[in-house]
Structures are given as structure tokens and as C-alpha cells.
Short mmCIF file of C-alpha atoms in Angstrom, two decimals:
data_model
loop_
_atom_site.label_atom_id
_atom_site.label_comp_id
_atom_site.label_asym_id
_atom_site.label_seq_id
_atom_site.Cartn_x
_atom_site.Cartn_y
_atom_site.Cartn_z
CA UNK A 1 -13.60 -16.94 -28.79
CA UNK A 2 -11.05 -18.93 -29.92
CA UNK A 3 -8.74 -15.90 -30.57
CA UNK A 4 -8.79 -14.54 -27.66
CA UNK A 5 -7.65 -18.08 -26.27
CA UNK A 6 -4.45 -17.88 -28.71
CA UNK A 7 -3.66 -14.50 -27.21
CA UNK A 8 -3.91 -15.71 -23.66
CA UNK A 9 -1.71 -18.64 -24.27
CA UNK A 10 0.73 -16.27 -26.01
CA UNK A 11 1.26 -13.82 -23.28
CA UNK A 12 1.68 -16.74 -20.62
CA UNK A 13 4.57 -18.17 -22.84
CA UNK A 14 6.24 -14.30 -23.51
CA UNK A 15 6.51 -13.23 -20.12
CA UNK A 16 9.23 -16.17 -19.52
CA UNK A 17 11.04 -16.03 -22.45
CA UNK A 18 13.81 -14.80 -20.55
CA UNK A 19 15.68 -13.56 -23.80
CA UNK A 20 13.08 -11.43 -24.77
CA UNK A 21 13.33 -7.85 -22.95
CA UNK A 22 10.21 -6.89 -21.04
CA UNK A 23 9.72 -3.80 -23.22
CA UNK A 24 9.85 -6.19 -26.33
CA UNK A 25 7.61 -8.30 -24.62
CA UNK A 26 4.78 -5.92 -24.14
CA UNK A 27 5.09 -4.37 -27.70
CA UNK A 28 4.55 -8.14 -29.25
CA UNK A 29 1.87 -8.36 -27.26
CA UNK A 30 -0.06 -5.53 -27.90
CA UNK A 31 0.83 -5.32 -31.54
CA UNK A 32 -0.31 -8.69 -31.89
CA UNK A 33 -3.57 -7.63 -30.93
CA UNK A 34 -3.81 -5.04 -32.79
CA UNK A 35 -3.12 -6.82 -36.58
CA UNK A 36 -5.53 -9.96 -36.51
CA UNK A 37 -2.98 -11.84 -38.20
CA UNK A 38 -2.03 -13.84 -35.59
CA UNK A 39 1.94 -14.31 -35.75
CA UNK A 40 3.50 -17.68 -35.24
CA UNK A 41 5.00 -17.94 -31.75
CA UNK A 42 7.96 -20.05 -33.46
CA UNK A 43 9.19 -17.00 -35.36
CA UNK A 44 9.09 -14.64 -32.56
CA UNK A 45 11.25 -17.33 -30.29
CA UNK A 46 13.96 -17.88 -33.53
CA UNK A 47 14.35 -13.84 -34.28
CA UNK A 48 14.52 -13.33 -30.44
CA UNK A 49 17.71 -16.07 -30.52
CA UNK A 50 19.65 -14.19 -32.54
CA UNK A 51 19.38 -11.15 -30.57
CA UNK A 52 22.36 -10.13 -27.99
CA UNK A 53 21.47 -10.49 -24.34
CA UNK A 54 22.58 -6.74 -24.12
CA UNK A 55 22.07 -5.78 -20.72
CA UNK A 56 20.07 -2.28 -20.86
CA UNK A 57 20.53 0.69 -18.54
CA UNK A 58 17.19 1.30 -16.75
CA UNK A 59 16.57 4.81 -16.18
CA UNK A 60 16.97 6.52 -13.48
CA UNK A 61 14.31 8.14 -12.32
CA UNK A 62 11.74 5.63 -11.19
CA UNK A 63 8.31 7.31 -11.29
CA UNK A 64 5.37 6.22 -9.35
CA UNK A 65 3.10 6.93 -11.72
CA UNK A 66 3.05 8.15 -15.88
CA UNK A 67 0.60 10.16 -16.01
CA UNK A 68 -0.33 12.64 -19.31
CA UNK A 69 -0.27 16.28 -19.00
CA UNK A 70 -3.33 17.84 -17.25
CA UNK A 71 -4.49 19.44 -20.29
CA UNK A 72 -4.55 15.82 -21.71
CA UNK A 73 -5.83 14.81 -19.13
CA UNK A 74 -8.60 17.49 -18.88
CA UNK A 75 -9.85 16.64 -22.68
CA UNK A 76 -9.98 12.77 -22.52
CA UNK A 77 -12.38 12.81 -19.83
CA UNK A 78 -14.05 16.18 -20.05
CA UNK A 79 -15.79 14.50 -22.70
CA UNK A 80 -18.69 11.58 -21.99
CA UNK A 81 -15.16 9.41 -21.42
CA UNK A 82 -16.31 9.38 -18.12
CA UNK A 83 -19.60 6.91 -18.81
CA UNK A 84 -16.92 4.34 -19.46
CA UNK A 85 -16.07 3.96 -16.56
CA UNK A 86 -19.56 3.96 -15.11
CA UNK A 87 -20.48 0.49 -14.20
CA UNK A 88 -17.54 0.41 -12.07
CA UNK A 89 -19.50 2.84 -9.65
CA UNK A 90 -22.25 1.83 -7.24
CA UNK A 91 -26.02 3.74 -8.54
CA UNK A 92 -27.10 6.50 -6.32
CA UNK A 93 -31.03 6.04 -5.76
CA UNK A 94 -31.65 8.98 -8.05
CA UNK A 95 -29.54 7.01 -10.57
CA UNK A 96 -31.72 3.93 -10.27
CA UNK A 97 -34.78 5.97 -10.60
CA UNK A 98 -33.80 7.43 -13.81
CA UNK A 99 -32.72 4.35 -15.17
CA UNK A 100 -36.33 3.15 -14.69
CA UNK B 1 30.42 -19.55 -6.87
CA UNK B 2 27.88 -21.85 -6.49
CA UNK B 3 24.54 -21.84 -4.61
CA UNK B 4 24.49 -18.64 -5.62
CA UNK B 5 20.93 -16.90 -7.79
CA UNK B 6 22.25 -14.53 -10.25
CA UNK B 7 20.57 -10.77 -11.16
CA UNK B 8 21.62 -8.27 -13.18
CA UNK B 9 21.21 -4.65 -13.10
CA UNK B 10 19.97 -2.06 -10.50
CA UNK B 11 16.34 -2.63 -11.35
CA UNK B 12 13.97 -4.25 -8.63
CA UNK B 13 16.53 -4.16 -6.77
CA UNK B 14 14.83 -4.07 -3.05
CA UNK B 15 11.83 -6.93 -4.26
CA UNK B 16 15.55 -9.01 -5.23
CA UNK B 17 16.74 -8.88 -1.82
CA UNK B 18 12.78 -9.52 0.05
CA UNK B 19 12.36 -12.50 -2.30
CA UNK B 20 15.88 -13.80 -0.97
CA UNK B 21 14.84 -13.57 2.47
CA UNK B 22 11.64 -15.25 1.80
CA UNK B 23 12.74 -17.98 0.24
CA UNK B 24 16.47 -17.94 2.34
CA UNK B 25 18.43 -18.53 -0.99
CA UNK B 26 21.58 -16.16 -1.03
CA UNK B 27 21.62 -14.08 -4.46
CA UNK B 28 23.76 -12.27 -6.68
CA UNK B 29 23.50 -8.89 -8.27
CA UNK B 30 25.98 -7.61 -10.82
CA UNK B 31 26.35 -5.02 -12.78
CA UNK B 32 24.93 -2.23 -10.38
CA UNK B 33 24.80 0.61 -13.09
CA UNK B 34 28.13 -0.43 -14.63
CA UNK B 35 27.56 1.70 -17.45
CA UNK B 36 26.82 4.74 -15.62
CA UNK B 37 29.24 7.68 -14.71
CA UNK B 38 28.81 7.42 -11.29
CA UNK B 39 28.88 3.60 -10.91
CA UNK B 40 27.54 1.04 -8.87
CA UNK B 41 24.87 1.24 -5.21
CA UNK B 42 23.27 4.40 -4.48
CA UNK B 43 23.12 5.85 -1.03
CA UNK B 44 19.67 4.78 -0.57
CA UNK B 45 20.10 1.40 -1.60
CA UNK B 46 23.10 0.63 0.52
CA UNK B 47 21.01 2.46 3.73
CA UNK B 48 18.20 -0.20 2.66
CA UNK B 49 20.75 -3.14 2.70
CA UNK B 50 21.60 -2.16 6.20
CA UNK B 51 18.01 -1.85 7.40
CA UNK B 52 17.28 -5.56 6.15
CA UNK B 53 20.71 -6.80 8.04
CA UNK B 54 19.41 -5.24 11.04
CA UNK B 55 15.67 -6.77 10.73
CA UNK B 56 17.63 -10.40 10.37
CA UNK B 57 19.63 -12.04 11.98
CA UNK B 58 22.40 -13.68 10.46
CA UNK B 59 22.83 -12.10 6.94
CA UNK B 60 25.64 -11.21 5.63
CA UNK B 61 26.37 -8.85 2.65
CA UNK B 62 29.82 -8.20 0.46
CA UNK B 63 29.88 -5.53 -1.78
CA UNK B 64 33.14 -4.69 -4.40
CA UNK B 65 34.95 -2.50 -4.13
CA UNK B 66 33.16 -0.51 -7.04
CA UNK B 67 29.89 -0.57 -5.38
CA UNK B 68 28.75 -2.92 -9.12
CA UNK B 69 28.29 -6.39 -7.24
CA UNK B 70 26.76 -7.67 -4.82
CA UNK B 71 26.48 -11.06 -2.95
CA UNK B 72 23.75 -11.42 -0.13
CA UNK B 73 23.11 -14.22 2.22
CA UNK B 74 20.07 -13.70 4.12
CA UNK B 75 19.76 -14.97 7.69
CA UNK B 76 16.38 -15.12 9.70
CA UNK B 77 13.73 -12.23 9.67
CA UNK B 78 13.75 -11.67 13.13
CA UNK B 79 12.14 -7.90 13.11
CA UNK B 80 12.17 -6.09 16.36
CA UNK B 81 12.24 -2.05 17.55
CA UNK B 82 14.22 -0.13 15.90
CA UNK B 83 14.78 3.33 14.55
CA UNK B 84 16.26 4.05 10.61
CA UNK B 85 17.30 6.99 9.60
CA UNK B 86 16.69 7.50 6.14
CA UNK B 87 18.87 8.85 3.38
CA UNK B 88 17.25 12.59 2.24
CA UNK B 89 17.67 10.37 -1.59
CA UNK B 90 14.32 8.99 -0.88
CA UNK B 91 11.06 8.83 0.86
CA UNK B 92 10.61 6.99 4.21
CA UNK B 93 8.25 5.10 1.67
CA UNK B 94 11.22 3.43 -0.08
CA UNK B 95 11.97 1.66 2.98
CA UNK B 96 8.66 0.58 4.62
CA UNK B 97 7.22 -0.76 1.76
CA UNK B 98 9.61 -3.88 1.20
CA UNK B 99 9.35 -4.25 5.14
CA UNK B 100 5.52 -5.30 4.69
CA UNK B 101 6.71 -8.11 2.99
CA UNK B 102 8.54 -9.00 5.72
CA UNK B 103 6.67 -8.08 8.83
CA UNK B 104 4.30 -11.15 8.64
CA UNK B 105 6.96 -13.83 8.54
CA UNK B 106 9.22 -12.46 11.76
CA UNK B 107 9.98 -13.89 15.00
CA UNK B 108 9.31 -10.80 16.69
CA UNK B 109 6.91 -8.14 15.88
CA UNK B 110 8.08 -5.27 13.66
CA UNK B 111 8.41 -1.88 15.43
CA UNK B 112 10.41 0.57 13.33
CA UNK B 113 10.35 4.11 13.59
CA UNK B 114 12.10 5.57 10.36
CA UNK B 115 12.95 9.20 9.93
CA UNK B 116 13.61 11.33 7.36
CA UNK B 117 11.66 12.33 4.21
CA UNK B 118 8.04 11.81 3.88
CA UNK B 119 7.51 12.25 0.66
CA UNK B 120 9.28 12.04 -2.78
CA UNK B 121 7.88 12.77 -5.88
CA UNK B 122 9.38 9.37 -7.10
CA UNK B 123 8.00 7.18 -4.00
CA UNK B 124 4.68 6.68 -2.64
CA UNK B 125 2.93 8.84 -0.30
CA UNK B 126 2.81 7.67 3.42
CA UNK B 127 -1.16 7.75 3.11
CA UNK B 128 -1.12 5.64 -0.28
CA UNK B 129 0.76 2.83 2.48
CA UNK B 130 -1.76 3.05 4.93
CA UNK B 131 -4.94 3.17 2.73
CA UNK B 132 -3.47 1.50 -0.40
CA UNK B 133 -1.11 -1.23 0.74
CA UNK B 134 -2.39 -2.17 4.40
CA UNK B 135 -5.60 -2.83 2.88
CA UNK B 136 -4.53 -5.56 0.57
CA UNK B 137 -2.36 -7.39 3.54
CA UNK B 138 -5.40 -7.52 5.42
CA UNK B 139 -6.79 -9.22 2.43
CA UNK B 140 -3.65 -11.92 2.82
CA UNK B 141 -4.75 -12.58 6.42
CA UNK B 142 -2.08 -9.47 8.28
CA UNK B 143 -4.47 -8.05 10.10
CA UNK B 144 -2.60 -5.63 12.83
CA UNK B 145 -0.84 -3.18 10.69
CA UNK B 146 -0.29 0.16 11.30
CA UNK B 147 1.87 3.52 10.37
CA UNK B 148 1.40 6.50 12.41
CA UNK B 149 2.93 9.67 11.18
CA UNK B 150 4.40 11.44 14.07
CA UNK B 151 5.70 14.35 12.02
CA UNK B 152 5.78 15.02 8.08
CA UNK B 153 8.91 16.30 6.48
CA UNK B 154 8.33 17.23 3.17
CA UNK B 155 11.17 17.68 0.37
CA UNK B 156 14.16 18.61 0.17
CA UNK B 157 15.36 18.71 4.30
CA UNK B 158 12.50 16.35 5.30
CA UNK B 159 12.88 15.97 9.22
CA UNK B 160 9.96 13.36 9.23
CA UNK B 161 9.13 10.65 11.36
CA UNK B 162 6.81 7.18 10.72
CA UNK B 163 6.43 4.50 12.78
CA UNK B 164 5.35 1.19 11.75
CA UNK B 165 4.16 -1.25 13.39
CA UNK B 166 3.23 -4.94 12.66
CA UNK B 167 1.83 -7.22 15.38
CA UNK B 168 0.39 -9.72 13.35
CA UNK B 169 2.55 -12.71 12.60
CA UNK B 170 1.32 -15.38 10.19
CA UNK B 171 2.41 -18.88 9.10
CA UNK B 172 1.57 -18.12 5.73
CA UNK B 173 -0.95 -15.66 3.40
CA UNK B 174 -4.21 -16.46 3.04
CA UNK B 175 -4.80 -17.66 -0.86
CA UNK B 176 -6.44 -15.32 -2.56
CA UNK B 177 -9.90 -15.60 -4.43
CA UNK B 178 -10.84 -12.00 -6.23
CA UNK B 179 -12.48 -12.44 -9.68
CA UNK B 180 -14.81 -9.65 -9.78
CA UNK B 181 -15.14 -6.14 -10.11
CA UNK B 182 -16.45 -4.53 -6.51
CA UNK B 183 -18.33 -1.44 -7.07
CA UNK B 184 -16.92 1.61 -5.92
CA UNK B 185 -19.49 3.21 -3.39
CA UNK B 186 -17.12 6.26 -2.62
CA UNK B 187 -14.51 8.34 -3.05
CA UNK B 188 -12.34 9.11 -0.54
CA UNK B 189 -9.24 11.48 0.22
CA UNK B 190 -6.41 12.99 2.19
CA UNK B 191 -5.40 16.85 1.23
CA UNK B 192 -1.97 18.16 3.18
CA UNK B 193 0.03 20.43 3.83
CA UNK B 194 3.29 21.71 6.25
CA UNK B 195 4.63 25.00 6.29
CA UNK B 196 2.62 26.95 3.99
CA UNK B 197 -0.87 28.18 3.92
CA UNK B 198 -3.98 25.84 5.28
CA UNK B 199 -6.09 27.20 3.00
CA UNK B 200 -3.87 25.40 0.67
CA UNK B 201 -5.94 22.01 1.37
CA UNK B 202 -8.81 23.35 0.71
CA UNK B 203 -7.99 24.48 -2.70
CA UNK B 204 -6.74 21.20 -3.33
CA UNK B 205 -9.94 19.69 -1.96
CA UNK B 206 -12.14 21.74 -3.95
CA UNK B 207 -10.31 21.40 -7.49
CA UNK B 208 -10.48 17.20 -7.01
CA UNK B 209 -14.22 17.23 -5.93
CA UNK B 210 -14.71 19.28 -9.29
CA UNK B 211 -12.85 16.43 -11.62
CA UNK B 212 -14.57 13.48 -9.35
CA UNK B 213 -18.37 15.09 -9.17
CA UNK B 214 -19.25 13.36 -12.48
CA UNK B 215 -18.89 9.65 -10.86
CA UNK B 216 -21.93 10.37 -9.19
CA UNK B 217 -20.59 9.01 -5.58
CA UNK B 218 -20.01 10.38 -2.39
CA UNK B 219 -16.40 12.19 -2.20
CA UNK B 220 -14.98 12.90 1.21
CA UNK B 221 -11.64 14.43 1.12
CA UNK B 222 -9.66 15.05 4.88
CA UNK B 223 -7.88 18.11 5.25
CA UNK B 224 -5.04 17.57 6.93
CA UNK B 225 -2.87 20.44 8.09
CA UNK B 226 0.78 20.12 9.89
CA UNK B 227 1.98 22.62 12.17
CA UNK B 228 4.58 23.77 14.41
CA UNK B 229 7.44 20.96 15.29
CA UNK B 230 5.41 18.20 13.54
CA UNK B 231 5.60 19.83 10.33
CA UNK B 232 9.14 19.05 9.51
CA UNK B 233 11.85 21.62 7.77
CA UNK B 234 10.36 22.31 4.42
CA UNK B 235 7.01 23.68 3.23
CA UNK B 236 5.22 21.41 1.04
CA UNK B 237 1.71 19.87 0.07
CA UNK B 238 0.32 16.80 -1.16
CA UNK B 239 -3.20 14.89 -1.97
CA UNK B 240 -4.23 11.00 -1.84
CA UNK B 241 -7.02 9.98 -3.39
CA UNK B 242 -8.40 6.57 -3.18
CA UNK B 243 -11.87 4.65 -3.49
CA UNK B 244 -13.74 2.73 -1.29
CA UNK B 245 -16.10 -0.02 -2.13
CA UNK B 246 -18.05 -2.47 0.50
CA UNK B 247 -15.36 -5.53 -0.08
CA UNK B 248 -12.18 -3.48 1.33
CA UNK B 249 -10.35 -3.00 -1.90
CA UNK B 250 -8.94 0.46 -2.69
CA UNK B 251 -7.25 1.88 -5.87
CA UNK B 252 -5.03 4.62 -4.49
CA UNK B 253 -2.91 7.31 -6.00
CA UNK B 254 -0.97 10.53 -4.48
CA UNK B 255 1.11 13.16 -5.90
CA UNK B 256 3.37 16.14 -4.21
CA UNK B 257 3.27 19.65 -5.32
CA UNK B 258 6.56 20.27 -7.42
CA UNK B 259 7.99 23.53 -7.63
CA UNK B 260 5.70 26.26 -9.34
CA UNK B 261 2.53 23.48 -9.48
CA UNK B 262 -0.69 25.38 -8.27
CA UNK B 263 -2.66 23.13 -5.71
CA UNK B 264 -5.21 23.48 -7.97
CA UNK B 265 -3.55 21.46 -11.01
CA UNK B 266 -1.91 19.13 -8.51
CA UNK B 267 -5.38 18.14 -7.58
CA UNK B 268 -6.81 18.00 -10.61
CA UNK B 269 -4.06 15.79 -12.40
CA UNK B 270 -4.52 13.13 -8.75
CA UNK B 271 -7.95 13.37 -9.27
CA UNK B 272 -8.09 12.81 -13.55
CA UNK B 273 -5.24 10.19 -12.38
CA UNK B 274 -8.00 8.69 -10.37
CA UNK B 275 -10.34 8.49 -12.93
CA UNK B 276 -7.59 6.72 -15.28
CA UNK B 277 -6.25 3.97 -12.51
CA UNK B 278 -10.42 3.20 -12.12
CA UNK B 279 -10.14 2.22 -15.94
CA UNK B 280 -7.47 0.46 -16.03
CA UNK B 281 -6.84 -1.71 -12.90
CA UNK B 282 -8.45 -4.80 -11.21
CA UNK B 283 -8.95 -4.50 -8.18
CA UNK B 284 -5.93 -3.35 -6.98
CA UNK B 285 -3.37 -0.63 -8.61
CA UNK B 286 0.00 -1.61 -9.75
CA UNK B 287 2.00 -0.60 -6.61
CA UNK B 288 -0.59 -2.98 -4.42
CA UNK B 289 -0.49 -5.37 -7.03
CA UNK B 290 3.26 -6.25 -6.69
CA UNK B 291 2.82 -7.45 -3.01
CA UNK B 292 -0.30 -9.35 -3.82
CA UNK B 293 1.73 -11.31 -6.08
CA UNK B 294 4.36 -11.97 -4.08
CA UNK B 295 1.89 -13.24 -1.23
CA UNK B 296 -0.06 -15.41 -3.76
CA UNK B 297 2.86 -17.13 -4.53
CA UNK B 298 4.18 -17.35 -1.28
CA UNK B 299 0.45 -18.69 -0.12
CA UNK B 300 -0.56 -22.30 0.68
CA UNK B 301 -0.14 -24.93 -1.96
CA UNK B 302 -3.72 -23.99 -3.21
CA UNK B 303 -4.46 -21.93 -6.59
CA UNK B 304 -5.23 -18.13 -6.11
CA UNK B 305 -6.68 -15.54 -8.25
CA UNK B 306 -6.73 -12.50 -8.57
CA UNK B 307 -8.51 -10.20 -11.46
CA UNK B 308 -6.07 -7.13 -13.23
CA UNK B 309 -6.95 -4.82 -16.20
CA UNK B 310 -4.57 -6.54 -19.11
CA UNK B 311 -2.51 -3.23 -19.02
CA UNK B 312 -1.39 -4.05 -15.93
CA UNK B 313 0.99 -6.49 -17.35
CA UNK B 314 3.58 -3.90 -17.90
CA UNK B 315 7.67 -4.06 -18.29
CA UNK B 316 7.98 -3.88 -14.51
CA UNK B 317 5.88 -6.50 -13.78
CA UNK B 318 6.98 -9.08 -16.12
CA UNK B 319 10.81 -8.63 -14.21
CA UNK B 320 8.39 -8.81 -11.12
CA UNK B 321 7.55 -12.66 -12.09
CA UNK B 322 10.86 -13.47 -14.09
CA UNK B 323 12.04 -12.56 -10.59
CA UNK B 324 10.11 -14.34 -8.87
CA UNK B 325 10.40 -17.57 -11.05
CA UNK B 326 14.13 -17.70 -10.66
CA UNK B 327 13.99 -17.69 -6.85
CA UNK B 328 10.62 -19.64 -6.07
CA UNK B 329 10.25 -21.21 -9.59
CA UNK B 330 6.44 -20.43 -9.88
CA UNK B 331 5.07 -18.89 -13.00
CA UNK B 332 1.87 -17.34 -12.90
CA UNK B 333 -0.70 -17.90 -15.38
CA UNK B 334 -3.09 -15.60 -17.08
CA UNK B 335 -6.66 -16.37 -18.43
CA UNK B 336 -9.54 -14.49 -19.51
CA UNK B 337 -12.21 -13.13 -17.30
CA UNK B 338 -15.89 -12.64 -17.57
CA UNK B 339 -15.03 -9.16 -17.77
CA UNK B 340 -14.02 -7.34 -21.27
CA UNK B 341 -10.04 -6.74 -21.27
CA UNK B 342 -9.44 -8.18 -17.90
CA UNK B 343 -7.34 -10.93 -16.74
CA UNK B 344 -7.16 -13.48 -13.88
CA UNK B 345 -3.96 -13.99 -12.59
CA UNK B 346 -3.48 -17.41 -11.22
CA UNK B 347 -0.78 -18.98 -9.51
CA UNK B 348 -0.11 -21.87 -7.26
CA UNK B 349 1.53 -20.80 -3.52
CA UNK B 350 4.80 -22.71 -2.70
CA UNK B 351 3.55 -23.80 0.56
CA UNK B 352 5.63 -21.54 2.25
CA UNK B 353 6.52 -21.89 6.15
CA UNK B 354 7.39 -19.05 7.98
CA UNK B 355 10.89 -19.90 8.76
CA UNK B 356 11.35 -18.22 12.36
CA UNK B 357 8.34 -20.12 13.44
CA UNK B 358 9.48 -23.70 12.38
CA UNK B 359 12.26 -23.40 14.61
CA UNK B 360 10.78 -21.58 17.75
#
């Protein structure tokens, strides 16, 4: 659709904004999404001008992977989570037969 | 000074210094950790600087006096054998990876034997390099590739040793062309362990199968049990997971037992960890993903593509491509796939020649 499009194009044009942190850069993305009012990219640029190039301190600890506790973990896909995910799996023959 | 790129801060800091000796364009880094109490390069970082001056030939490096800046001119990647002894601040891992970015484009083939820790519960497994990251340079054309552990040496007195070896030298990568999904046909594994129990593996291998039985796939997990001299100075265990489907793409994750952690919920969180990098990646995982970018854009002058889950886009990546913008000046380009909330990554290679073999 044709707002899915905008979205697109807006993500292409974030990630280079040099000015705008990366962090920021994900949270106007994703936010954006998540209202359907669809934010003008020329106000994001002008209140992104005004903020100091502040230089943050990256955290230390680099870690491979963030990953939610196990119990977390356990509920999400304890549940039928895991039929999500399904079509990303090749059928078993017994799968195709039941499907029929 | 002029000529000179300009970075800032200690992040990325070893994809910085690869993408300079790609592209041959001396850089700048300021501001090492500035801010921090104990200022400037870290051990591991300044052991990694050394490695790349001794895989080149030519570079040279000044660092102040505070350790804060740095100013690096790289020279040719000429590669070699050679032997690195690692800092015990970081994996083996830390160093081989940015070396596969390098391996292809050398005048001589890489040979580098690196010793000290095999794993780190910040870095990658060795296994998630040979199953996860091999994989996808094989995709970009680098076909003989290989890392043998000759010993493990877990955390914190390691006394591993990896070799790696690279015989396959290329003019450029292959561009790359992935815009579907391939469907996973198994799942497949590595459980190990040095210095404590074997029957540790097993546990390990049992609790994953137990998370992963629900896919409804095959799931073959290796146990893989260290002893005697080749099981380096500390006790330890550890389990890869990855998938397999009929196209060669992998998703891969590992973890290392931390102190207290039963094998059992080390297993379980890989294996649930699994489960979550299968919903949200393309075909490759994050860590695989930064190298296939870099090779896309250092590709022929053709358009590749490449599909990713849209959360892949994260803060790290996004200084991935500013970086790699400011030294090659491509931008990639994202557009919707066929697929629900995934992405095709495009961008146009720079035509890149292997340096070392325009002038031999």
C-alpha cells in the first residue's frame, strides 16, 4: 500500500541523517509505525537541528546477543507462539499428510 | 590534517579500521572513551591494531599519548603465516572475525594461528565462525575457508589455540541475489565442554532438543568433549545451535555457561534464542549480516540484494552503513519484500579491485 511505501522511503532517508543518533533513529521509526499519523519528515529534520551533536558514551560491555530471561523466554513460546514461525520450516511427510 | 576520514568514539571500532584497509583511505578516530575513568584504547584493541600492521604491509599507526586518538594509514593486505597471541580481554573470536574481511583481498594466503581464549561471553563462539560466518563468504564467492580448533581454552586462563586458514583469493565478491525465505530442513548443533564432566553435553543436548522438538524437523546436536592438553586451563561449557536449509544459509547462535548457569538453562535459553533469531532474521543473523554488507558493497558495480527481518535495522547497524558511507560513499537502500515485515537491502558494489592483485 501506499503507506507502507512512505515508511520505506522514511527509513532510507533516517539512517543518514547523520545528526540524528542511531538510537533516535530506530525509536522514530518504529513509533512512526506504530501511530498511523504519519509525521512530516521536515519536522523531524528541523527538531533534530537544534539538537547538540553530543557525543555519547557507548557502553561497555558489548553483548553478542539480548536475549530475555529464560522464564520469558519459556512463556512466549511455550504457548502456540511457536506456529508463527512455522512456514519458515520445511513439512515433514506426516505434516503434509495431515494437512490434506 | 587533511586526507584524513574522521570517527569518533570507541564503537565499531575494528569494522573502522577493515573498511580503511579496503578502501586504502587513512582514518581518524578520536575520542577513544574520553569520558571514561580509565581513558582511551583497551588492551585488546591495541593487540588488534598490531595484528592488522602485521597482516599489511606498509601501515603505519600513531596513537597519543592518552591512548584517545588515533591516526591509521593502511598499507597493502599482504596476509601470510603467522601466530597472535591474544589478550585474555577477549575471545580469539574478536580477532578472526575482522580478518575474514580481509583474507579474500591478500597477496598471500592467510595462515594465522591465534592463541588464547576461545570463548567470551561477549564474543562469538569459534563454532558460530565456522558454521555461521564461513557459510555466508562462500555465498560471496570465498570458497577455501577454514578454522580448526587445535585446543579450546575456555574463560578466564584460556590457553586456546585456532588456526585459520584462507586459501581462496578473489578479485572481488560475488553480488549477491537472496530475496527469499529458504526453508529450514534441520536443526543442527554443537554441545561442549573442557574440564568438567562429559555428561555435561549431554544434558545440554537433551534440554535444547526439548525447546526445538515442536519445529517438527530433524535436530542433530554433536557432542563434543575436550580432554587432556587440548582442553585448555579452565573448565567450561558451551552450545551452538544453528539451522540448515538446502540453499547453504544458516542462522547461528552460541552461548557459554556463566558461573552458577545449569547446562540445562544454558541450553534452553540457546535453544528459545534459536527459536527467536528464526523470527526475526532474513536469511542471515545480525553478526553474518554485517560482513554481507560490507561484501555487497564492496561487490562489482552491479545491484545486490539481500532479504532481512525489518528489526534487523538496529542502532549498530545504522553506524555499520553511516560507516560505511563515509569511507566508500554508498548508501544502501531498503524496500519492501513479498514477505510481511521483511526488507530487501539493496546496494550498488563500488567495483572494487583487490589492490595486491592490480599490482602483482
Amino acid at each position: 500500500t501506499k503507506n507502507t511505501a512512505k515508511k520505506v522511503w522514511d527509513i532510507n532517508k533516517l539512517i543518514y541523517l547523520n545528526n540524528i543518533d542511531p538510537a533516535d533513529v530506530i525509536k522514530r521509526w518504529r513509533q512512526e509505525e506504530e501511530d498511523s499519523e504519519s509525521e512530516d519528515i521536515e519536522d523531524i529534520e528541523e527538531d533534530f537541528f537544534q539538537k547538540k551533536d553530543d557525543h555519547k558514551v557507548q557502553a561497555e560491555t558489548e553483548r553478542k546477543h539480548d536475549l530475555e530471561t529464560l522464564d520469558k523466554l519459556q512463556e512466549k513460546w511455550s504457548t502456540d507462539h511457536i506456529k508463527s514461525i512455522r512456514s519458515r520450516f520445511m513439512k515433514t511427510p506426516r505434516q503434509r499428510l495431515e494437512d490434506e | 590534517m587533511s586526507g584524513l576520514l574522521n570517527f569518533r568514539g570507541a564503537e565499531n571500532f575494528r569494522l573502522r579500521l577493515i573498511l580503511s584497509t579496503l578502501s586504502g583511505k587513512a582514518i581518524k578516530i578520536d575520542k577513544i572513551r574520553s569520558n571514561d575513568l580509565n581513558p582511551g584504547l583497551r588492551d585488546h584493541e591495541v593487540s588488534f591494531l598490531r595484528l592488522l600492521e602485521a597482516v599489511t604491509n606498509g601501515s603505519s599507526i600513531e596513537i597519543s599519548y592518552t591512548g584517545t586518538t588515533l591516526v591509521y594509514r593502511p598499507g597493502l593486505i599482504i596476509g601470510g603465516s603467522l601466530s597472535h597471541a591474544c589478550p585474555s580481554t577477549r575471545s580469539v573470536t574478536y580477532f578472526i572475525e575482522p580478518m575474514l574481511y580481509l583474507a579474500p583481498f591478500s597477496k598471500q594466503k592467510f595462515s594465522i594461528i591465534f592463541k588464547g581464549l576461545t570463548s567470551h561471553k561477549s564474543d562469538l563462539g569459534i563454532d558460530s565462525i565456522r558454521w555461521g560466518i564461513l557459510p555466508v563468504m562462500e555465498k560471496f564467492g570465498v570458497r577455501e575457508c577454514s578454522l580448526h580448533t587445535l585446543s579450546r581454552g575456555e574463560f578466564p586462563n584460556g590457553g586456546g589455540e585456532v588456526h585459520l586458514m584462507v586459501d581462496s583469493r578473489i578479485p572481488q565478491p560475488v553480488t549477491m541475489h537472496a530475496l527469499d525465505l529458504p526453508k529450514i530442513t534441520s536443526i543442527r548443533g554443537i554441545s561442549y565442554c573442557t574440564r568438567v564432566s562429559p555428561s555435561i553435553v549431554n544434558r545440554m543436548i537433551d534440554s535444547a532438543k526439548s525447546v526445538l522438538r515442536p519445529t517438527g524437523v530433524e535436530i542433530n546436536i554433536t557432542s563434543d568433549v575436550w580432554r587432556g592438553d587440548k582442553s585448555g586451563k579452565s573448565p567450561g561449557f558451551g552450545i551452538t545451535l544453528f539451522t540448515e536449509t538446502k540453499s547453504g544459509w544458516r542462522l547461528c547462535i552460541d552461548d557459554i555457561g556463566a558461573a552458577g548457569e545449569t547446562p540445562e538453562d544454558l541450553a534452553q535459553k540457546v535453544a528459545f534464542g534459536l527459536l527467536e533469531l528464526i523470527e526475526s532474521s532474513g536469511v542471515v543473523s545480525s553478526f553474518q549480516l554485517q560482513l554481507a554488507m560490507v561484501f555487497m558493497v564492496i561487490g562489482k558495480e552491479d545491484i545486490g540484494r539481500l532479504i532481512i527481518y525489518k528489526d534487523q535495522i538496529d542502532e549498530k547497524l545504522i553506524s555499520l552503513m553511516r560507516d560505511i558511507k563515509a569511507v566508500f560513499g554508498t548508501e544502501f537502500y531498503f524496500r519492501d519484500s513479498d514477505e510481511k515485515d521483511f526488507l530487501i537491502a539493496t546496494a550498488k558494489g563500488i567495483g572494487f579491485t583487490n589492490a595486491s592483485k592490480k599490482i602483482a
